[in-house]
């Protein structure tokens, strides 16, 4: 029986392709979250403008909603910005070995949130991997300045990605889903009355 020699220390889990464009940025973010496991979450604000004298359905309600991660005049607050304390994090890898999202497990609820990094531009024909199943998911858009900072000051970039609100947008969240159901019911009642 072996002498304590481990031949597969990664336990056979897929590893991210080091040549994939976003692998470096996920690594920078993970290093920043290691000693300070907190991540700022954006808010969710919505302006709902249902059509006049037309029914609204679950399939099309989002067409009449405009979402923003920051407060805006005339927008309802669905979710306030918050700080997520992280219990565990893991990088989800797509079948082509590109990083798909950073999966963050909340310390208080044990719910998993996906954070997908978006490059400043997408190459045609190279779509981003789909976001893995999670309780909530958000995107974090990288800027041209972030690309330059990856070489100049990666530690500061990692802290900035974790701590800033700019560039973060909810892809889905249970609070947003609940708000949409409530707004849908109200819009359907108003349509029936009208």
XYZ file of C-alpha atoms in Angstrom:
194
model
C 0.000 0.000 0.000
C 1.880 3.108 -1.140
C 4.209 4.797 1.317
C 2.166 7.955 1.632
C 2.855 8.977 -1.975
C -0.079 10.916 -3.446
C -0.217 10.667 -7.201
C -3.365 12.805 -7.762
C -3.450 15.618 -5.185
C -6.297 17.308 -7.105
C -8.499 14.236 -6.508
C -9.267 14.109 -10.211
C -11.136 17.437 -10.209
C -10.844 19.430 -13.433
C -8.344 22.263 -13.346
C -8.797 25.581 -15.147
C -6.851 26.055 -18.363
C -4.068 28.485 -17.449
C -4.220 29.923 -20.984
C -7.942 30.781 -20.729
C -8.214 34.599 -20.679
C -10.118 34.909 -17.390
C -8.241 32.269 -15.359
C -5.734 34.857 -14.110
C -8.515 37.197 -12.915
C -10.366 34.449 -11.045
C -7.044 33.512 -9.380
C -6.445 37.153 -8.392
C -9.936 37.394 -6.873
C -9.541 34.102 -5.003
C -6.187 35.186 -3.537
C -7.786 38.427 -2.322
C -10.658 36.528 -0.682
C -8.344 34.091 1.081
C -7.215 36.301 3.988
C -10.316 38.558 3.939
C -13.323 36.378 3.063
C -15.866 39.136 2.392
C -17.422 40.123 -0.920
C -19.581 43.201 -1.564
C -22.926 42.433 -3.148
C -24.725 45.001 -5.306
C -28.249 46.160 -4.719
C -31.174 45.469 -7.017
C -33.501 48.299 -7.994
C -36.263 48.092 -10.569
C -38.551 50.320 -12.618
C -41.654 48.415 -13.735
C -43.670 49.858 -16.604
C -46.427 47.406 -17.586
C -48.139 47.970 -20.921
C -51.414 49.839 -20.985
C -54.396 47.549 -21.649
C -52.299 44.474 -22.367
C -51.879 41.469 -20.099
C -48.516 40.726 -18.522
C -47.366 37.119 -18.168
C -44.555 35.401 -16.290
C -42.800 34.792 -19.632
C -42.649 38.470 -20.589
C -42.674 40.469 -17.344
C -38.932 41.165 -17.552
C -39.500 42.979 -20.858
C -41.289 45.702 -18.872
C -38.662 45.925 -16.105
C -35.471 47.948 -16.046
C -33.012 46.792 -13.393
C -30.160 48.758 -11.861
C -27.547 47.823 -9.244
C -27.683 51.397 -7.821
C -30.614 53.499 -6.578
C -32.287 55.517 -9.332
C -35.159 58.035 -9.182
C -38.439 56.181 -9.659
C -36.913 52.746 -9.052
C -38.141 50.450 -6.272
C -35.569 48.827 -4.000
C -35.723 45.047 -4.239
C -32.419 44.310 -2.545
C -30.017 46.641 -0.713
C -26.239 46.324 -1.172
C -24.705 43.993 1.404
C -21.485 42.355 2.452
C -21.239 38.579 2.026
C -19.115 36.703 4.560
C -17.689 33.667 2.797
C -17.459 30.243 4.368
C -16.095 28.437 1.325
C -15.189 29.226 -2.282
C -14.605 27.054 -5.314
C -13.861 27.769 -8.960
C -16.380 26.089 -11.269
C -14.776 24.804 -14.463
C -16.580 24.367 -17.804
C -16.087 21.203 -19.907
C -13.586 23.096 -22.110
C -11.573 23.831 -18.919
C -12.373 27.568 -18.998
C -13.414 29.026 -15.625
C -17.211 29.378 -15.516
C -17.757 31.175 -12.184
C -16.445 31.542 -8.657
C -18.866 29.767 -6.327
C -19.127 31.477 -2.923
C -20.844 29.779 0.013
C -22.348 32.246 2.496
C -21.207 31.811 6.076
C -24.626 32.509 7.626
C -26.986 30.660 5.265
C -24.741 28.120 3.492
C -26.352 29.221 0.223
C -24.148 29.206 -2.858
C -23.723 32.281 -5.026
C -22.031 32.308 -8.436
C -19.835 35.223 -9.507
C -19.092 35.326 -13.229
C -16.334 37.627 -14.447
C -16.990 39.397 -17.740
C -14.112 40.660 -19.882
C -14.220 44.224 -21.280
C -14.928 42.698 -24.700
C -15.957 39.276 -25.949
C -14.261 37.593 -28.875
C -16.749 36.618 -31.589
C -17.412 32.888 -31.611
C -16.150 32.412 -28.050
C -19.153 32.638 -25.739
C -18.694 32.624 -21.986
C -19.371 29.323 -20.209
C -22.836 29.122 -18.700
C -23.156 29.978 -15.019
C -23.537 26.838 -12.848
C -26.712 26.284 -10.835
C -26.721 28.366 -7.671
C -29.086 30.125 -5.286
C -28.076 33.499 -6.751
C -25.701 34.668 -9.456
C -24.119 37.948 -10.438
C -21.756 39.203 -13.089
C -18.711 41.350 -12.420
C -17.565 43.319 -15.477
C -13.849 43.895 -15.802
C -12.687 47.225 -17.192
C -9.649 48.080 -19.301
C -8.090 49.521 -16.122
C -8.580 46.139 -14.404
C -6.713 44.439 -17.254
C -3.760 46.804 -16.783
C -3.859 46.402 -12.972
C -3.526 42.611 -13.273
C 0.151 43.098 -14.107
C 0.853 46.267 -12.135
C -0.835 45.533 -8.789
C -2.754 42.230 -8.717
C -3.302 42.301 -4.928
C -4.943 45.747 -5.106
C -7.016 44.595 -8.087
C -8.252 41.557 -6.157
C -9.252 43.693 -3.162
C -11.002 46.100 -5.525
C -12.948 43.351 -7.291
C -14.121 41.968 -3.965
C -14.876 45.305 -2.318
C -16.359 47.494 -5.026
C -19.952 47.688 -6.221
C -19.183 49.125 -9.666
C -19.536 46.626 -12.491
C -21.601 44.126 -10.476
C -25.077 43.157 -11.688
C -27.457 40.422 -10.509
C -28.163 37.683 -13.035
C -30.716 36.096 -10.712
C -31.598 36.274 -7.021
C -34.484 34.828 -4.952
C -35.513 38.332 -3.794
C -35.799 39.501 -7.411
C -37.837 36.396 -8.309
C -40.207 37.066 -5.395
C -40.576 40.716 -6.402
C -41.363 39.694 -10.009
C -44.108 37.318 -8.832
C -45.668 40.056 -6.666
C -45.471 42.608 -9.508
C -46.960 40.080 -11.939
C -49.932 39.409 -9.661
C -50.556 43.160 -9.224
C -50.303 43.790 -12.997
C -52.727 40.952 -13.763
C -55.241 42.239 -11.183
C -55.014 45.743 -12.658
C -55.537 44.362 -16.179
C -58.646 42.411 -15.101
C -60.078 45.516 -13.401
C -59.342 47.724 -16.416
